[in-house]
Short mmCIF file of C-alpha atoms and ligand atoms in Angstrom, two decimals:
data_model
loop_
_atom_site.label_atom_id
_atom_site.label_comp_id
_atom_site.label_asym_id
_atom_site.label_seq_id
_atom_site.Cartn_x
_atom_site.Cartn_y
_atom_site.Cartn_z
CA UNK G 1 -18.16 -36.20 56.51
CA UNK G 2 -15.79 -34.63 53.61
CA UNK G 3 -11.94 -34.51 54.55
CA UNK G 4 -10.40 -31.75 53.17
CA UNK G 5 -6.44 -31.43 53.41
CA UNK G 6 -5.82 -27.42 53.95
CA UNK G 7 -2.06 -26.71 52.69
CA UNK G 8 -1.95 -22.70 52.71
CA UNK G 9 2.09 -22.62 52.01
CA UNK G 10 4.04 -19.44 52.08
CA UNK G 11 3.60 -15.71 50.82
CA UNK G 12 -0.21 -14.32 50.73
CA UNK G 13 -1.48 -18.41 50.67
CA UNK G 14 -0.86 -18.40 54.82
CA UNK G 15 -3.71 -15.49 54.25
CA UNK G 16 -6.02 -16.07 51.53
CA UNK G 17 -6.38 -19.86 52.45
CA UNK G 18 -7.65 -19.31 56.03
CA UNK G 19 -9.88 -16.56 54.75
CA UNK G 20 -11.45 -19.01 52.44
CA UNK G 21 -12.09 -21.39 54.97
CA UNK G 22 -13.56 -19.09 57.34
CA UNK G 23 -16.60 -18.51 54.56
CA UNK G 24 -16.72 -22.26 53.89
CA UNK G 25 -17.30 -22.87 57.77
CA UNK G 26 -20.23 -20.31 57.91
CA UNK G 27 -21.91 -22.73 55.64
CA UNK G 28 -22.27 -25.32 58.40
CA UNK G 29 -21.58 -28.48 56.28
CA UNK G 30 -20.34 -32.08 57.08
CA UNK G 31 -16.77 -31.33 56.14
CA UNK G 32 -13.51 -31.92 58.42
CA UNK G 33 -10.90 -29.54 57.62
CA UNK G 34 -7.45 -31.25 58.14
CA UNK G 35 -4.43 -28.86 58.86
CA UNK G 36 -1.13 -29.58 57.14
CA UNK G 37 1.57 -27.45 55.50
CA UNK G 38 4.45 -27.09 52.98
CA UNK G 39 6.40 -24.95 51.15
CA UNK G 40 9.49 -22.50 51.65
CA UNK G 41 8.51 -22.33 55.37
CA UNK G 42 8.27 -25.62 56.26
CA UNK G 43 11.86 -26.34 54.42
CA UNK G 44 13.28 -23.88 56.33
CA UNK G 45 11.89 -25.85 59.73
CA UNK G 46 12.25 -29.53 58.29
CA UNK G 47 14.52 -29.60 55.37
CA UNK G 48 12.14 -30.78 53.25
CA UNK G 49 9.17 -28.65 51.53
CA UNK G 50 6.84 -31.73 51.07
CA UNK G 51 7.30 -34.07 53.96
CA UNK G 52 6.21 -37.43 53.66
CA UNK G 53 3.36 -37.50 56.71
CA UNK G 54 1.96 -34.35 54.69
CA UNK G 55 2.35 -36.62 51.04
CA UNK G 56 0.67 -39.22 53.26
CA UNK G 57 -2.29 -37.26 54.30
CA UNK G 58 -3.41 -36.90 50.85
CA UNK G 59 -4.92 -40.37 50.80
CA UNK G 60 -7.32 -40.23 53.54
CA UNK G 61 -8.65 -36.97 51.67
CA UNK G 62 -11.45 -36.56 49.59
CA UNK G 63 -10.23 -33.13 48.43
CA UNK G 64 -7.28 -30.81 48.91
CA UNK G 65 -7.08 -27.07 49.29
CA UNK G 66 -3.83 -24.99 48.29
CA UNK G 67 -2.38 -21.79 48.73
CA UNK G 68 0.82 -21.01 47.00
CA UNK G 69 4.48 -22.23 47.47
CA UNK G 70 7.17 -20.03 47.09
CA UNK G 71 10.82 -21.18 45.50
CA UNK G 72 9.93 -24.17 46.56
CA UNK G 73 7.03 -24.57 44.40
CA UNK G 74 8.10 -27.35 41.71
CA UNK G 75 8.69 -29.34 45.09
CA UNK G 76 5.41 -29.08 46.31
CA UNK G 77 2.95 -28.35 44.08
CA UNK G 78 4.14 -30.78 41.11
CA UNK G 79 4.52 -33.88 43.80
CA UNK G 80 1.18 -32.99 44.81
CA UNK G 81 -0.43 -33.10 41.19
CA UNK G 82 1.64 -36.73 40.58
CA UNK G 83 -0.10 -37.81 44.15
CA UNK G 84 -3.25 -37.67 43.27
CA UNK G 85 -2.72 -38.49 39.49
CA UNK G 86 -3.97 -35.21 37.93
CA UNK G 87 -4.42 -35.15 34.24
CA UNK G 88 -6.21 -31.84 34.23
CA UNK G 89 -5.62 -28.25 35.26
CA UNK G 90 -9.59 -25.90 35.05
CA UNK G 91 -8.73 -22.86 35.25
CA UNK G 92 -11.84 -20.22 34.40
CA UNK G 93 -11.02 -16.85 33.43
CA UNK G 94 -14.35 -14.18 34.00
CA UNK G 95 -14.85 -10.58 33.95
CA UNK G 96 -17.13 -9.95 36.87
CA UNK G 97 -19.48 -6.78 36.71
CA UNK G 98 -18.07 -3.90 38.48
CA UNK G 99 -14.55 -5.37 38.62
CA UNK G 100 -12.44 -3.06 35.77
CA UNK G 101 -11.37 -5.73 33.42
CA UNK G 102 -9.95 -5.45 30.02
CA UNK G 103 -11.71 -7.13 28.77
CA UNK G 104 -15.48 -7.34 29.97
CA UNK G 105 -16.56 -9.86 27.56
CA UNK G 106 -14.11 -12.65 28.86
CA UNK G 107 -15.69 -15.84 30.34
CA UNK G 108 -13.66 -18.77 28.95
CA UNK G 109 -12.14 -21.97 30.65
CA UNK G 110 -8.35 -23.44 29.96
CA UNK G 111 -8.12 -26.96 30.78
CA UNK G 112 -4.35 -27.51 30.60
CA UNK G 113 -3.29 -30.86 30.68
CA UNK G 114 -1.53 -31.35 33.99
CA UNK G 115 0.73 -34.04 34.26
CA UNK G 116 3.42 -33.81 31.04
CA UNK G 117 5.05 -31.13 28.53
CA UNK G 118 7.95 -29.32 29.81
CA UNK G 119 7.46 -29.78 33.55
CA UNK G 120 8.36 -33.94 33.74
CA UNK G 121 11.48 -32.43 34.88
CA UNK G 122 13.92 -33.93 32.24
CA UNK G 123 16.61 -31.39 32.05
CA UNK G 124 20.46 -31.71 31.55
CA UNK G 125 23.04 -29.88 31.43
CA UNK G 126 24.93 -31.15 29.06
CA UNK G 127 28.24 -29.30 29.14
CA UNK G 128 28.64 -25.47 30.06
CA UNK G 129 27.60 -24.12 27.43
CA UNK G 130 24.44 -26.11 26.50
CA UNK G 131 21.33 -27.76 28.59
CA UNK G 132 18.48 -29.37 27.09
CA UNK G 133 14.96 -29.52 28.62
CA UNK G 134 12.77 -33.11 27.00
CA UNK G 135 9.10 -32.13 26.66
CA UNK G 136 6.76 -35.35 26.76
CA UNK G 137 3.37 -35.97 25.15
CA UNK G 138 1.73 -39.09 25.54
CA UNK G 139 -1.61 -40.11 23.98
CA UNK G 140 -2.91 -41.46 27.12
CA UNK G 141 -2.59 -38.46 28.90
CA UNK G 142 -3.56 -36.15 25.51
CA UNK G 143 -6.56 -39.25 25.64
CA UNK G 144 -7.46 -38.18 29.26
CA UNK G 145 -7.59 -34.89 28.74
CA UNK G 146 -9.72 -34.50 25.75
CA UNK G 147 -12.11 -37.03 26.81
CA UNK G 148 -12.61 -34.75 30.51
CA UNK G 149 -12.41 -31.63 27.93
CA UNK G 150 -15.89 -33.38 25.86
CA UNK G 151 -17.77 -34.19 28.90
CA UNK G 152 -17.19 -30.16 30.43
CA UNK G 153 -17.96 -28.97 27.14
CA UNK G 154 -21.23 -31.03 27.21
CA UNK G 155 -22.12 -30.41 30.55
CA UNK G 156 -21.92 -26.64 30.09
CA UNK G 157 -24.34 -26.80 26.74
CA UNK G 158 -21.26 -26.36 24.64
CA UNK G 159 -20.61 -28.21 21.57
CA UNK G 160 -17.18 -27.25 20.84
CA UNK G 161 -13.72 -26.32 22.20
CA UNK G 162 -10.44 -24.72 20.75
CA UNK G 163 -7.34 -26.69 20.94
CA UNK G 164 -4.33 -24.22 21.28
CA UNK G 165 -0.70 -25.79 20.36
CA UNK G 166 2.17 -25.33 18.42
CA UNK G 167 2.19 -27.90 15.95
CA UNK G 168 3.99 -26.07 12.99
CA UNK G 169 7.41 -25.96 14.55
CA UNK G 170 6.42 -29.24 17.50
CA UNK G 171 5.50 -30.93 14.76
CA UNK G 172 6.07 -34.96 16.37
CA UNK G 173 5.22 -33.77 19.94
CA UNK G 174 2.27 -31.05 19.12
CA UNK G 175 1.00 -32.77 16.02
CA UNK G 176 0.23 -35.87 18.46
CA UNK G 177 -1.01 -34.00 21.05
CA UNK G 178 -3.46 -31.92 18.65
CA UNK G 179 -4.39 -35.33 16.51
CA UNK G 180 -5.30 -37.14 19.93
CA UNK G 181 -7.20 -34.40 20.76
CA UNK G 182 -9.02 -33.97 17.57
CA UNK G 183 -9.65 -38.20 17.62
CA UNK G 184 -11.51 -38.39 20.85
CA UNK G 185 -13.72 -35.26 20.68
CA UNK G 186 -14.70 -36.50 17.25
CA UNK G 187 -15.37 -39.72 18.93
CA UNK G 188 -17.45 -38.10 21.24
CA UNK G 189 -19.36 -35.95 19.19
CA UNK G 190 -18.18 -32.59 19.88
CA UNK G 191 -16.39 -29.78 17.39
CA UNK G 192 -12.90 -28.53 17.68
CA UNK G 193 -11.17 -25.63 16.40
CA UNK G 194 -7.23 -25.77 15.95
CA UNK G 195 -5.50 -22.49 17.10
CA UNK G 196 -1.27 -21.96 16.90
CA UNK G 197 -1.05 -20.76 20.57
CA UNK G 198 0.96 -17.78 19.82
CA UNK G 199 -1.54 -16.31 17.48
CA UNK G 200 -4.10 -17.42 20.01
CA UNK G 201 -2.64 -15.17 22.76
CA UNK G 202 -3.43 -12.26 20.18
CA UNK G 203 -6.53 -13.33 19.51
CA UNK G 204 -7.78 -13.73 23.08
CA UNK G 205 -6.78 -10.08 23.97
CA UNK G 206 -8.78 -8.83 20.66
CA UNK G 207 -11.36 -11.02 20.86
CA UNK G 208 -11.74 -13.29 24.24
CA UNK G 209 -15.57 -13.73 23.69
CA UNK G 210 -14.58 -15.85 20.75
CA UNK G 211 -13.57 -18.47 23.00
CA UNK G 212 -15.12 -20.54 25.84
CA UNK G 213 -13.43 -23.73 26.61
CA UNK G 214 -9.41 -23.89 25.32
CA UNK G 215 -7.54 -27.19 25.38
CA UNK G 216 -3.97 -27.14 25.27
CA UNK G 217 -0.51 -28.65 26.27
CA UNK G 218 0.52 -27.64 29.91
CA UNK G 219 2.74 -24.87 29.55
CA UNK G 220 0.72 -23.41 27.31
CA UNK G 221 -2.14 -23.62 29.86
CA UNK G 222 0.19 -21.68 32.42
CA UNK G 223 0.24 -19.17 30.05
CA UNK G 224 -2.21 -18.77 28.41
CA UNK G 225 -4.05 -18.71 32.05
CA UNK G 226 -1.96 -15.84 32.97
CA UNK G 227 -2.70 -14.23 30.00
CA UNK G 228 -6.80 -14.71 30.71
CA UNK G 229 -6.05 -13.06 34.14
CA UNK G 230 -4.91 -9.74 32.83
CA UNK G 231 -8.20 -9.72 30.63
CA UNK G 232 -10.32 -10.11 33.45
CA UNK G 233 -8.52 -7.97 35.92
CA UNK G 234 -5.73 -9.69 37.73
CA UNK G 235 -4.61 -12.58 39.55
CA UNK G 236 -6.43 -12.09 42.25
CA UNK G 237 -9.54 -13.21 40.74
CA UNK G 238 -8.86 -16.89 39.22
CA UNK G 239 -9.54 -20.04 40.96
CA UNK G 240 -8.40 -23.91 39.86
CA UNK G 241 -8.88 -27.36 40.31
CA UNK G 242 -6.65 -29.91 39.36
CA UNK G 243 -8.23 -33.17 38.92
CA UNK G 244 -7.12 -36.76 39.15
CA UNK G 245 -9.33 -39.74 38.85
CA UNK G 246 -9.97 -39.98 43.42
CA UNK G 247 -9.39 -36.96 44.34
CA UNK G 248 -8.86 -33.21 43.44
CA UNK G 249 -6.75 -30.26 44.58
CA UNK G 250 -8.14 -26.62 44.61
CA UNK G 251 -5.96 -23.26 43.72
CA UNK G 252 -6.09 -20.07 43.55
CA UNK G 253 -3.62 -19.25 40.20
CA UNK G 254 -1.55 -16.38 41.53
CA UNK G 255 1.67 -17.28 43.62
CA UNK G 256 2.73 -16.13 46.51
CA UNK G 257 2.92 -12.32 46.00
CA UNK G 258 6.11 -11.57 47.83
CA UNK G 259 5.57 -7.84 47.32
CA UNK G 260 2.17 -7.68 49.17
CA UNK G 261 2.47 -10.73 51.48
CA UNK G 262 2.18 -10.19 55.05
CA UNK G 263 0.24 -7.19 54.79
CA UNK G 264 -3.12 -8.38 54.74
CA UNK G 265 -4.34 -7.28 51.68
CA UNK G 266 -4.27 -10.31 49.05
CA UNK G 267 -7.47 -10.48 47.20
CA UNK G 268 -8.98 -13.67 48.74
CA UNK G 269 -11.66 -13.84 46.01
CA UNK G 270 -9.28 -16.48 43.71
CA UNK G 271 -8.97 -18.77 46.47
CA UNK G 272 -12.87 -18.46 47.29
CA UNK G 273 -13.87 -19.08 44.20
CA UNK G 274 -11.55 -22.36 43.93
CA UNK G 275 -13.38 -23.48 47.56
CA UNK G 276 -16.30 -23.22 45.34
CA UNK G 277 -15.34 -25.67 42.31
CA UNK G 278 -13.97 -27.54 45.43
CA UNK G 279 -17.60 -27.97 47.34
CA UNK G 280 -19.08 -28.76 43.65
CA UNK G 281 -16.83 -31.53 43.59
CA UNK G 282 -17.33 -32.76 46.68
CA UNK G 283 -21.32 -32.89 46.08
CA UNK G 284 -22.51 -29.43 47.41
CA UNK G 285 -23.25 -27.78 44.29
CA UNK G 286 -26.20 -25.73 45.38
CA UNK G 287 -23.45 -24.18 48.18
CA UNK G 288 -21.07 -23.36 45.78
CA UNK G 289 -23.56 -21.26 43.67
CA UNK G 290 -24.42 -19.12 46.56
CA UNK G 291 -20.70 -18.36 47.15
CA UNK G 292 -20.06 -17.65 43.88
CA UNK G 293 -23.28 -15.08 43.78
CA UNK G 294 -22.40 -13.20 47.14
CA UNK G 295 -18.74 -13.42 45.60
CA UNK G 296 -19.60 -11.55 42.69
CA UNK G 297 -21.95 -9.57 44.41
CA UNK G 298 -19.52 -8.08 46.76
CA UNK G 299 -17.55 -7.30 43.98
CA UNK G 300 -19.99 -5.90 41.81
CA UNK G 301 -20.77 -3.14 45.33
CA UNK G 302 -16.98 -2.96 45.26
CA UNK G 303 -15.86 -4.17 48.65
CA UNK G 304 -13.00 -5.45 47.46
CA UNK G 305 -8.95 -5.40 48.02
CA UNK G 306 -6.43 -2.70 46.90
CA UNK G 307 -5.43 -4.79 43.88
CA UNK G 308 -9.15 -4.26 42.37
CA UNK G 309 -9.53 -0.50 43.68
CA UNK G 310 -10.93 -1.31 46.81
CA UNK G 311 -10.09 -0.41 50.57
CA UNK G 312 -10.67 -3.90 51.83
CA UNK G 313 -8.51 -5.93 53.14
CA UNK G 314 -8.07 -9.83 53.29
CA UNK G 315 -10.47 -10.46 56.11
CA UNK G 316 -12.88 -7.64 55.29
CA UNK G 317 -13.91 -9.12 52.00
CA UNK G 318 -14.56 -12.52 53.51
CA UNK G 319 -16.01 -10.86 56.43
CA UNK G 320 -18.53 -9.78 54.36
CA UNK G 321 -19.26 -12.39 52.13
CA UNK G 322 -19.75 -14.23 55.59
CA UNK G 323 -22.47 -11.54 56.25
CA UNK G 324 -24.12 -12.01 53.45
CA UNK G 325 -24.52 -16.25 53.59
P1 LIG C 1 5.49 -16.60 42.76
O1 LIG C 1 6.96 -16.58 42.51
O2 LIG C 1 5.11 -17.24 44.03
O3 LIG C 1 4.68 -17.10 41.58
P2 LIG C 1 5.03 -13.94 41.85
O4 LIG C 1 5.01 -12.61 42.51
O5 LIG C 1 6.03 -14.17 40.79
O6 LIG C 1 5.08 -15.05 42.96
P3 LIG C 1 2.23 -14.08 41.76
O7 LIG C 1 2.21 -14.43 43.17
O8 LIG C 1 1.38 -14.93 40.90
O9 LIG C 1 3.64 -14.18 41.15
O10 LIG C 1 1.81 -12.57 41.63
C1 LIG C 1 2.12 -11.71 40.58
C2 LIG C 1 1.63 -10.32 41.00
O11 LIG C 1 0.20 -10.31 41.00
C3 LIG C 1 2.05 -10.00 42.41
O12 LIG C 1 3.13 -9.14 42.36
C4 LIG C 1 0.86 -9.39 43.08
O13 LIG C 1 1.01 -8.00 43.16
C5 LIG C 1 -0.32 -9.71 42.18
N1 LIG C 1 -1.20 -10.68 42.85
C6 LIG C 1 -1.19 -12.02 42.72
N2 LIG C 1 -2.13 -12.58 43.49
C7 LIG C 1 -2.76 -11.58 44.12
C8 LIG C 1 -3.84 -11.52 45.06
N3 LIG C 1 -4.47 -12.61 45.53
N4 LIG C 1 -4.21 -10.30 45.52
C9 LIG C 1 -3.62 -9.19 45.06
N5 LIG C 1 -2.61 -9.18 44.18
C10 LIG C 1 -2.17 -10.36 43.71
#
């Protein structure tokens, strides 16, 4: 029996999450959901957006499942990550057929390193009228990263990836970010191509079937993430995983949509779609590709939510990919 921590937070995650879990129970398998919660909400109750019994949970889990935190966020969802050590952020970016993207030639992957750059948390403010913000990059965790990066280029049939940074003006920081990088995937047989970030946000608008698998510094990852959304048609249609080296935690990208929470209608398909990298990891591979096919399926007929065109709400969509399993 899987244990999988279910965390939905605040905003739209208190309704995509249990709409994702509904599909995932249809399947039947051997998996214990375990309720827990934290975020804005739970502050507001406790004091404390991450209390400790939840932090505590997470080691009796063999996954976790997320929603979205609200201004709480940095105090959930970053404790989280440094629980179960995660050195890597997936986060795939697709144009599905019959969804209006941008861009309908878009199916790349961002694995953002997860754990340093600007969001360690070392700010000051140094007097009032300057603060500083330290950005730290290791070679162990720039190691980590590109060595995961080699083996999900591999296992996809790739031979290459594009490492995004900023090394021209972060020259000591970038420059041994991007050499670590370069070291191991050399090491491991596999190509890289160096791209300056900024010119690589261009470039993925003009030309995102260029690019399949993109390495890069964390904030960078955030953004360039975002950035991948809009190509593809919003953030209501990309999942993530975060992975550390016992146990992972599952995402949809998007926040928690104050201006359509409550109502019903957040696109659950993001959050779906991260239950199904979650049931891959967990060992139910053959699962996960069925959700992901009736997933895109109901997409492609167009029963979807308001944000994609649709007249769907929440529940309807995974009402109907229940239908279909
Ligand atoms: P937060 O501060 O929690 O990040 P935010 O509004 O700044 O919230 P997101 O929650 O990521 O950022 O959402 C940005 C916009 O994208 C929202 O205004 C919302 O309209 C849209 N959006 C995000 N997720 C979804 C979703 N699942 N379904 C529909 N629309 C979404």
């Amino acid at each position: 029996m899987k244990k999988i921590l279910v965390i939905p937070g605040d905003g739209i995650g208190l309704e995509v999450v249990p709409a994702a879990v509904e599909v995932i129970e249809a399947l039947g398998l051997k998996i214990e959901f375990i309720d827990a919660n934290a975020g804005d909400g739970v502050k507001k109750k406790t004091g404390d957006a991450l209390p400790i019994e939840v932090l505590e949970m997470v080691e009796d889990s063999d996954a976790i499942l997320f929603g979205a935190a609200g201004e709480s966020a940095a105090d959930v969802i970053l404790p989280l990550r440094r629980e179960i050590d995660s050195f890597v952020n997936v986060r795939p970016a697709k144009a599905y057929p019959g969804v209006n993207a941008l861009q309908p030639n878009t199916d790349l992957v961002i694995l953002r390193e997860n754990s340093e750059g600007v969001y360690t948390g070392i700010e000051s403010r140094v007097s009032e009228e300057m603060a500083t913000l330290t950005r730290v990059i290791t070679k162990t965790a720039s190691s980590r990263l590109a060595e995961y990066a080699c083996e999900y280029v591999k296992d996809q049939g790739l031979d290459k990836f594009t490492i995004a940074h900023k090394d021209n003006v972060m020259r000591i920081t970038d420059g041994l970010f991007r050499k670590t990088v370069e070291s191991v995937a050399s090491g491991n047989g596999v190509k890289t191509e160096s791209a300056i970030m900024d010119a690589l946000a261009m470039l993925m608008v003009m030309y995102p079937e260029k690019y399949q698998v993109i390495v890069c510094p964390n904030l960078a990852g955030d953004v360039l993430s975002d950035l991948a959304a809009g190509l593809v048609g919003g953030l209501g249609l990309l999942p993530s995983s975060n992975i550390g080296p016992n146990c992972a935690l599952f995402e949809p990208v998007h926040g928690t949509a104050p201006d359509i929470a409550g109502k019903g209608v957040a696109n659950p398909i993001a959050t779906i779609l991260s239950t199904c990298m979650m049931l891959e990891y967990i060992g139910y591979g053959e699962e996960a590709a069925r959700v992901r096919l009736i997933s895109e399926q109901t997409l492609s007929e167009g029963k979807t939510t308001p944000d994609l065109g649709g007249k769907e709400n929440t529940r309807g969509v995974a009402a109907e990919i229940i239908s279909k399993l």
